[in-house]
PDB file of C-alpha atoms in Angstrom:
ATOM      1  CA  UNK A  25      16.341   3.401   5.645  1.00 48.00           C
ATOM      2  CA  UNK A  26      15.107   0.975   8.775  1.00 44.00           C
ATOM      3  CA  UNK A  27      12.347  -1.622   7.431  1.00 44.00           C
ATOM      4  CA  UNK A  28       9.457  -2.752   9.644  1.00 47.00           C
ATOM      5  CA  UNK A  29       9.724  -6.469   9.487  1.00 41.00           C
ATOM      6  CA  UNK A  30       6.918  -9.370   9.936  1.00 42.00           C
ATOM      7  CA  UNK A  31       6.495 -12.863   9.730  1.00 43.00           C
ATOM      8  CA  UNK A  32       3.993 -14.722   7.410  1.00 41.00           C
ATOM      9  CA  UNK A  33       1.740 -15.744  10.804  1.00 42.00           C
ATOM     10  CA  UNK A  34       1.359 -12.398  11.748  1.00 43.00           C
ATOM     11  CA  UNK A  35       0.284 -10.942   8.104  1.00 40.00           C
ATOM     12  CA  UNK A  36      -2.338 -14.024   7.536  1.00 41.00           C
ATOM     13  CA  UNK A  37      -3.658 -14.121  10.897  1.00 44.00           C
ATOM     14  CA  UNK A  38      -4.776 -10.522  10.432  1.00 48.00           C
ATOM     15  CA  UNK A  39      -6.615 -11.041   7.397  1.00 45.00           C
ATOM     16  CA  UNK A  40      -8.126 -14.146   8.190  1.00 40.00           C
ATOM     17  CA  UNK A  41      -9.097 -12.571  11.647  1.00 46.00           C
ATOM     18  CA  UNK A  42     -10.969  -9.795   9.635  1.00 41.00           C
ATOM     19  CA  UNK A  43     -12.501 -12.283   7.459  1.00 37.00           C
ATOM     20  CA  UNK A  44     -13.667 -14.377  10.164  1.00 33.00           C
ATOM     21  CA  UNK A  45     -15.207 -11.081  11.759  1.00 34.00           C
ATOM     22  CA  UNK A  46     -17.175 -10.626   8.401  1.00 33.00           C
ATOM     23  CA  UNK A  47     -19.230 -13.702   8.955  1.00 30.00           C
ATOM     24  CA  UNK A  48     -20.702 -12.072  11.964  1.00 32.00           C
ATOM     25  CA  UNK A  49     -20.479  -8.803  11.665  1.00 35.00           C
ATOM     26  CA  UNK A  50     -21.837  -5.996   8.925  1.00 36.00           C
ATOM     27  CA  UNK A  51     -24.047  -6.328   5.963  1.00 36.00           C
ATOM     28  CA  UNK A  52     -23.142  -8.953   3.473  1.00 42.00           C
ATOM     29  CA  UNK A  53     -23.002  -6.459   0.502  1.00 43.00           C
ATOM     30  CA  UNK A  54     -22.857  -2.642  -0.241  1.00 56.00           C
ATOM     31  CA  UNK A  55     -22.828  -0.648  -3.480  1.00 71.00           C
ATOM     32  CA  UNK A  56     -18.566   0.139  -2.587  1.00 70.00           C
ATOM     33  CA  UNK A  57     -17.890  -3.296  -1.962  1.00 72.00           C
ATOM     34  CA  UNK A  58     -19.647  -4.539  -5.049  1.00 64.00           C
ATOM     35  CA  UNK A  59     -17.793  -2.219  -7.408  1.00 72.00           C
ATOM     36  CA  UNK A  60     -14.285  -2.365  -5.301  1.00 77.00           C
ATOM     37  CA  UNK A  61     -11.106  -2.210  -7.301  1.00 81.00           C
ATOM     38  CA  UNK A  62      -9.895  -5.378  -7.746  1.00 78.00           C
ATOM     39  CA  UNK A  63      -6.337  -6.550  -8.547  1.00 90.00           C
ATOM     40  CA  UNK A  64      -3.535  -4.456  -9.036  1.00 94.00           C
ATOM     41  CA  UNK A  65      -4.389  -0.397  -9.452  1.00 96.00           C
ATOM     42  CA  UNK A  66      -1.351   1.097 -11.593  1.00 97.00           C
ATOM     43  CA  UNK A  67      -0.079   4.592 -11.206  1.00 98.00           C
ATOM     44  CA  UNK A  68       0.849   5.807 -14.502  1.00 97.00           C
ATOM     45  CA  UNK A  69       0.914   4.905 -17.748  1.00 95.00           C
ATOM     46  CA  UNK A  70       0.023   1.073 -18.522  1.00 91.00           C
ATOM     47  CA  UNK A  71       2.564   1.188 -21.300  1.00 93.00           C
ATOM     48  CA  UNK A  72       5.452   2.556 -18.976  1.00 96.00           C
ATOM     49  CA  UNK A  73       8.349   0.330 -19.941  1.00 96.00           C
ATOM     50  CA  UNK A  74       9.365  -0.040 -16.266  1.00 97.00           C
ATOM     51  CA  UNK A  75       7.252  -1.384 -13.411  1.00 97.00           C
ATOM     52  CA  UNK A  76       7.749  -0.402  -9.795  1.00 98.00           C
ATOM     53  CA  UNK A  77       6.125  -2.352  -7.339  1.00 98.00           C
ATOM     54  CA  UNK A  78       5.660  -1.914  -3.460  1.00 98.00           C
ATOM     55  CA  UNK A  79       4.480  -4.138  -0.707  1.00 98.00           C
ATOM     56  CA  UNK A  80       3.609  -1.855   1.950  1.00 97.00           C
ATOM     57  CA  UNK A  81       1.608  -1.496   4.950  1.00 97.00           C
ATOM     58  CA  UNK A  82      -0.302   2.067   5.750  1.00 97.00           C
ATOM     59  CA  UNK A  83       0.472   1.282   9.597  1.00 97.00           C
ATOM     60  CA  UNK A  84       4.366   0.928   9.120  1.00 97.00           C
ATOM     61  CA  UNK A  85       6.173   4.246   9.890  1.00 97.00           C
ATOM     62  CA  UNK A  86       8.970   3.313   7.364  1.00 96.00           C
ATOM     63  CA  UNK A  87       6.221   2.862   4.901  1.00 97.00           C
ATOM     64  CA  UNK A  88       5.157   6.182   5.554  1.00 98.00           C
ATOM     65  CA  UNK A  89       8.696   7.477   5.132  1.00 97.00           C
ATOM     66  CA  UNK A  90       9.225   5.794   2.030  1.00 97.00           C
ATOM     67  CA  UNK A  91       5.738   7.612   0.778  1.00 97.00           C
ATOM     68  CA  UNK A  92       6.849  11.064   1.953  1.00 96.00           C
ATOM     69  CA  UNK A  93      10.451  11.303   1.192  1.00 96.00           C
ATOM     70  CA  UNK A  94      10.989   8.796  -1.815  1.00 98.00           C
ATOM     71  CA  UNK A  95       7.791   8.253  -3.914  1.00 98.00           C
ATOM     72  CA  UNK A  96       7.253  11.974  -4.629  1.00 98.00           C
ATOM     73  CA  UNK A  97      10.406  12.063  -6.591  1.00 98.00           C
ATOM     74  CA  UNK A  98       9.861   8.600  -8.427  1.00 98.00           C
ATOM     75  CA  UNK A  99       6.218  10.247  -9.282  1.00 98.00           C
ATOM     76  CA  UNK A 100       7.759  13.440 -10.682  1.00 98.00           C
ATOM     77  CA  UNK A 101      11.083  11.819 -12.423  1.00 97.00           C
ATOM     78  CA  UNK A 102       9.596   8.756 -13.913  1.00 98.00           C
ATOM     79  CA  UNK A 103       5.727   8.078 -13.377  1.00 98.00           C
ATOM     80  CA  UNK A 104       4.479  11.544 -14.454  1.00 97.00           C
ATOM     81  CA  UNK A 105       6.954  11.474 -17.355  1.00 97.00           C
ATOM     82  CA  UNK A 106       5.555   7.606 -18.733  1.00 97.00           C
ATOM     83  CA  UNK A 107       8.853   6.267 -18.006  1.00 97.00           C
ATOM     84  CA  UNK A 108       7.306   3.880 -15.238  1.00 98.00           C
ATOM     85  CA  UNK A 109       4.156   3.196 -13.406  1.00 98.00           C
ATOM     86  CA  UNK A 110       3.853   2.208  -9.806  1.00 98.00           C
ATOM     87  CA  UNK A 111       1.732  -0.324  -8.057  1.00 98.00           C
ATOM     88  CA  UNK A 112       0.967  -0.373  -4.346  1.00 98.00           C
ATOM     89  CA  UNK A 113       0.521  -3.844  -2.897  1.00 97.00           C
ATOM     90  CA  UNK A 114      -1.152  -4.208   0.494  1.00 97.00           C
ATOM     91  CA  UNK A 115       1.135  -6.258   3.314  1.00 96.00           C
ATOM     92  CA  UNK A 116      -0.377  -5.606   6.486  1.00 96.00           C
ATOM     93  CA  UNK A 117       1.773  -4.757   9.590  1.00 95.00           C
ATOM     94  CA  UNK A 118       0.623  -4.549  13.256  1.00 94.00           C
ATOM     95  CA  UNK A 119      -1.818  -3.458  13.987  1.00 95.00           C
ATOM     96  CA  UNK A 120      -2.387  -5.630  10.916  1.00 95.00           C
ATOM     97  CA  UNK A 121      -6.071  -5.352  11.131  1.00 94.00           C
ATOM     98  CA  UNK A 122      -6.269  -1.480  10.813  1.00 96.00           C
ATOM     99  CA  UNK A 123      -3.811  -1.828   7.739  1.00 96.00           C
ATOM    100  CA  UNK A 124      -5.748  -4.179   6.153  1.00 96.00           C
ATOM    101  CA  UNK A 125      -9.094  -2.191   6.785  1.00 97.00           C
ATOM    102  CA  UNK A 126      -7.495   0.940   5.086  1.00 97.00           C
ATOM    103  CA  UNK A 127      -6.675  -1.111   2.184  1.00 97.00           C
ATOM    104  CA  UNK A 128     -10.018  -2.327   1.996  1.00 96.00           C
ATOM    105  CA  UNK A 129     -11.603   1.190   2.193  1.00 97.00           C
ATOM    106  CA  UNK A 130      -9.210   2.220  -0.738  1.00 97.00           C
ATOM    107  CA  UNK A 131     -10.341  -0.450  -2.911  1.00 97.00           C
ATOM    108  CA  UNK A 132     -13.927   0.384  -2.391  1.00 96.00           C
ATOM    109  CA  UNK A 133     -13.397   4.364  -2.710  1.00 96.00           C
ATOM    110  CA  UNK A 134     -12.691   2.554  -6.709  1.00 95.00           C
ATOM    111  CA  UNK A 135      -9.624   2.866  -8.787  1.00 95.00           C
ATOM    112  CA  UNK A 136      -9.899   6.984  -9.450  1.00 95.00           C
ATOM    113  CA  UNK A 137      -9.546   7.710  -5.687  1.00 96.00           C
ATOM    114  CA  UNK A 138      -7.747   4.622  -4.490  1.00 97.00           C
ATOM    115  CA  UNK A 139      -4.212   6.678  -4.270  1.00 98.00           C
ATOM    116  CA  UNK A 140      -6.088   9.547  -2.834  1.00 97.00           C
ATOM    117  CA  UNK A 141      -7.278   7.268  -0.073  1.00 98.00           C
ATOM    118  CA  UNK A 142      -3.572   5.616   0.626  1.00 98.00           C
ATOM    119  CA  UNK A 143      -2.071   9.037   0.586  1.00 98.00           C
ATOM    120  CA  UNK A 144      -4.588   9.911   3.529  1.00 98.00           C
ATOM    121  CA  UNK A 145      -3.844   6.867   5.245  1.00 98.00           C
ATOM    122  CA  UNK A 146      -0.068   7.628   5.811  1.00 98.00           C
ATOM    123  CA  UNK A 147      -0.610  11.392   5.917  1.00 97.00           C
ATOM    124  CA  UNK A 148      -2.944  10.667   9.247  1.00 97.00           C
ATOM    125  CA  UNK A 149      -1.214   7.614  10.313  1.00 97.00           C
ATOM    126  CA  UNK A 150       0.019   8.836  13.781  1.00 97.00           C
ATOM    127  CA  UNK A 151      -3.637   9.535  14.621  1.00 97.00           C
ATOM    128  CA  UNK A 152      -5.058   6.571  13.291  1.00 97.00           C
ATOM    129  CA  UNK A 153      -2.579   4.368  15.309  1.00 97.00           C
ATOM    130  CA  UNK A 154      -3.404   6.852  18.328  1.00 96.00           C
ATOM    131  CA  UNK A 155      -6.882   6.270  18.260  1.00 95.00           C
ATOM    132  CA  UNK A 156      -6.191   2.522  17.672  1.00 95.00           C
ATOM    133  CA  UNK A 157      -4.842   2.251  21.092  1.00 94.00           C
ATOM    134  CA  UNK A 158      -8.222   3.775  22.332  1.00 93.00           C
ATOM    135  CA  UNK A 159     -10.387   1.989  20.348  1.00 92.00           C
ATOM    136  CA  UNK A 160     -11.577   4.410  17.910  1.00 92.00           C
ATOM    137  CA  UNK A 161      -9.582   3.526  14.908  1.00 94.00           C
ATOM    138  CA  UNK A 162     -12.550   2.809  13.068  1.00 94.00           C
ATOM    139  CA  UNK A 163     -13.940   6.540  13.348  1.00 95.00           C
ATOM    140  CA  UNK A 164     -10.643   7.646  11.972  1.00 96.00           C
ATOM    141  CA  UNK A 165     -11.220   5.373   9.014  1.00 97.00           C
ATOM    142  CA  UNK A 166     -14.520   6.450   8.710  1.00 97.00           C
ATOM    143  CA  UNK A 167     -13.447  10.006   8.208  1.00 97.00           C
ATOM    144  CA  UNK A 168     -10.953   8.862   5.678  1.00 97.00           C
ATOM    145  CA  UNK A 169     -13.848   7.055   3.881  1.00 97.00           C
ATOM    146  CA  UNK A 170     -16.183   9.831   4.272  1.00 97.00           C
ATOM    147  CA  UNK A 171     -13.404  12.287   2.079  1.00 96.00           C
ATOM    148  CA  UNK A 172     -13.417   9.713  -0.833  1.00 96.00           C
ATOM    149  CA  UNK A 173     -17.129   9.625  -0.993  1.00 95.00           C
ATOM    150  CA  UNK A 174     -17.963   6.422   1.282  1.00 96.00           C
ATOM    151  CA  UNK A 175     -20.580   7.080   4.015  1.00 95.00           C
ATOM    152  CA  UNK A 176     -20.060   5.510   7.475  1.00 95.00           C
ATOM    153  CA  UNK A 177     -22.076   2.628   6.372  1.00 95.00           C
ATOM    154  CA  UNK A 178     -20.225   1.897   3.335  1.00 95.00           C
ATOM    155  CA  UNK A 179     -16.876   2.109   5.059  1.00 96.00           C
ATOM    156  CA  UNK A 180     -18.396  -0.352   8.005  1.00 94.00           C
ATOM    157  CA  UNK A 181     -19.523  -3.040   5.003  1.00 94.00           C
ATOM    158  CA  UNK A 182     -16.207  -2.414   3.341  1.00 95.00           C
ATOM    159  CA  UNK A 183     -13.886  -3.466   5.983  1.00 94.00           C
ATOM    160  CA  UNK A 184     -15.954  -6.662   6.530  1.00 91.00           C
ATOM    161  CA  UNK A 185     -16.468  -7.747   3.049  1.00 93.00           C
ATOM    162  CA  UNK A 186     -14.717 -10.965   2.598  1.00 92.00           C
ATOM    163  CA  UNK A 187     -14.695 -10.032  -1.363  1.00 92.00           C
ATOM    164  CA  UNK A 188     -12.630  -6.952  -0.954  1.00 94.00           C
ATOM    165  CA  UNK A 189     -10.520  -8.555   2.145  1.00 94.00           C
ATOM    166  CA  UNK A 190      -9.623 -11.493  -0.196  1.00 93.00           C
ATOM    167  CA  UNK A 191      -7.580  -9.020  -2.468  1.00 94.00           C
ATOM    168  CA  UNK A 192      -5.530  -7.625   0.215  1.00 95.00           C
ATOM    169  CA  UNK A 193      -4.927 -11.682   1.375  1.00 94.00           C
ATOM    170  CA  UNK A 194      -3.908 -12.344  -1.966  1.00 95.00           C
ATOM    171  CA  UNK A 195      -1.422  -9.031  -1.966  1.00 95.00           C
ATOM    172  CA  UNK A 196       0.094 -10.962   0.947  1.00 96.00           C
ATOM    173  CA  UNK A 197       0.433 -14.424  -0.420  1.00 95.00           C
ATOM    174  CA  UNK A 198       1.988 -13.145  -3.634  1.00 96.00           C
ATOM    175  CA  UNK A 199       4.135 -11.230  -1.842  1.00 96.00           C
ATOM    176  CA  UNK A 200       5.079 -13.995   0.419  1.00 95.00           C
ATOM    177  CA  UNK A 201       5.968 -16.131  -2.788  1.00 96.00           C
ATOM    178  CA  UNK A 202       8.173 -13.816  -3.586  1.00 96.00           C
ATOM    179  CA  UNK A 203      10.246 -13.714  -0.384  1.00 96.00           C
ATOM    180  CA  UNK A 204       8.843 -10.334   1.001  1.00 96.00           C
ATOM    181  CA  UNK A 205       8.925 -10.320   4.786  1.00 93.00           C
ATOM    182  CA  UNK A 206       9.297  -6.671   5.457  1.00 93.00           C
ATOM    183  CA  UNK A 207       7.912  -3.531   4.629  1.00 96.00           C
ATOM    184  CA  UNK A 208       8.274  -1.750   2.387  1.00 97.00           C
ATOM    185  CA  UNK A 209      10.081  -3.726  -0.180  1.00 97.00           C
ATOM    186  CA  UNK A 210      10.180  -2.643  -3.363  1.00 98.00           C
ATOM    187  CA  UNK A 211      10.935  -4.295  -6.926  1.00 98.00           C
ATOM    188  CA  UNK A 212      12.018  -2.740 -10.254  1.00 97.00           C
ATOM    189  CA  UNK A 213      10.834  -4.837 -13.455  1.00 97.00           C
ATOM    190  CA  UNK A 214      10.754  -7.944 -11.386  1.00 96.00           C
ATOM    191  CA  UNK A 215      14.348  -7.402  -9.435  1.00 96.00           C
ATOM    192  CA  UNK A 216      14.050  -6.545  -5.576  1.00 97.00           C
ATOM    193  CA  UNK A 217      15.828  -3.161  -4.457  1.00 97.00           C
ATOM    194  CA  UNK A 218      18.235  -4.201  -1.611  1.00 96.00           C
ATOM    195  CA  UNK A 219      17.276  -2.332   1.729  1.00 94.00           C
ATOM    196  CA  UNK A 220      20.886  -0.586   1.274  1.00 94.00           C
ATOM    197  CA  UNK A 221      19.198   1.037  -2.210  1.00 96.00           C
ATOM    198  CA  UNK A 222      15.869   2.078  -0.697  1.00 96.00           C
ATOM    199  CA  UNK A 223      16.398   5.531  -1.471  1.00 97.00           C
ATOM    200  CA  UNK A 224      15.059   7.851  -4.285  1.00 97.00           C
ATOM    201  CA  UNK A 225      19.173   7.945  -5.395  1.00 97.00           C
ATOM    202  CA  UNK A 226      19.112   4.051  -5.064  1.00 97.00           C
ATOM    203  CA  UNK A 227      15.634   3.168  -6.856  1.00 98.00           C
ATOM    204  CA  UNK A 228      16.218   5.617  -9.327  1.00 97.00           C
ATOM    205  CA  UNK A 229      19.458   4.139 -10.259  1.00 96.00           C
ATOM    206  CA  UNK A 230      17.538   0.872 -10.768  1.00 96.00           C
ATOM    207  CA  UNK A 231      15.248   2.483 -13.040  1.00 97.00           C
ATOM    208  CA  UNK A 232      17.650   4.021 -15.046  1.00 96.00           C
ATOM    209  CA  UNK A 233      19.287   0.655 -15.616  1.00 95.00           C
ATOM    210  CA  UNK A 234      16.177  -0.860 -16.803  1.00 95.00           C
ATOM    211  CA  UNK A 235      15.533   2.215 -19.211  1.00 95.00           C
ATOM    212  CA  UNK A 236      19.007   1.652 -20.676  1.00 91.00           C
ATOM    213  CA  UNK A 237      20.414   4.881 -19.727  1.00 61.00           C
ATOM    214  CA  UNK A 238      24.057   4.750 -18.962  1.00 41.00           C
ATOM    215  CA  UNK A 239      25.693   6.547 -16.511  1.00 49.00           C
ATOM    216  CA  UNK A 240      27.050  10.167 -17.332  1.00 44.00           C
ATOM    217  CA  UNK A 241      30.757  10.210 -17.766  1.00 45.00           C
ATOM    218  CA  UNK A 242      32.794  11.652 -15.182  1.00 45.00           C
ATOM    219  CA  UNK A 243      34.433  14.962 -15.970  1.00 45.00           C
TER     220      UNK A 243
END
């Protein structure tokens, strides 16, 4: 799987740009932003013995491929069975402001709808990117927010709320501290999965190893 590369400057500049816009932009606070989900939002059992962490961007095509072709298998084989939990951490790539705004909307939708919004952002990625070229990304993001129960005013306030954006910035900084410089990047119990193993089979092997599952003997 090809992987989208980005630099520290690209990611941080995007987050800081959004935070700066917030100083002169929308309302200072709103109910959605005030109750936005903070920190990691795990999918699956909190007590699962294996933790899968993905640093990804909803504007990254390779992340969309991972989300569509790899993550569903991980969900059904490991997350739904209680063997693993999954955590999505925002790591915005160009157009990074749009990716950060999407992450903000997911947080403002709350923990119960967080992954529904992430799913929508990947599902409509092409439409969002096309709208971005016309200057209409916000309208597409509003549509996604509305499906999650946020009206336009809430979405507009959410994507310029400094506290919400700080959560995304914290993810970027955490990823960079772990050497993340491309998306998607996946860790299984803290061990980075090499690019060559970024497939369902490759990540499953890592999870099985973490679970202590021995390979079946050859027949």
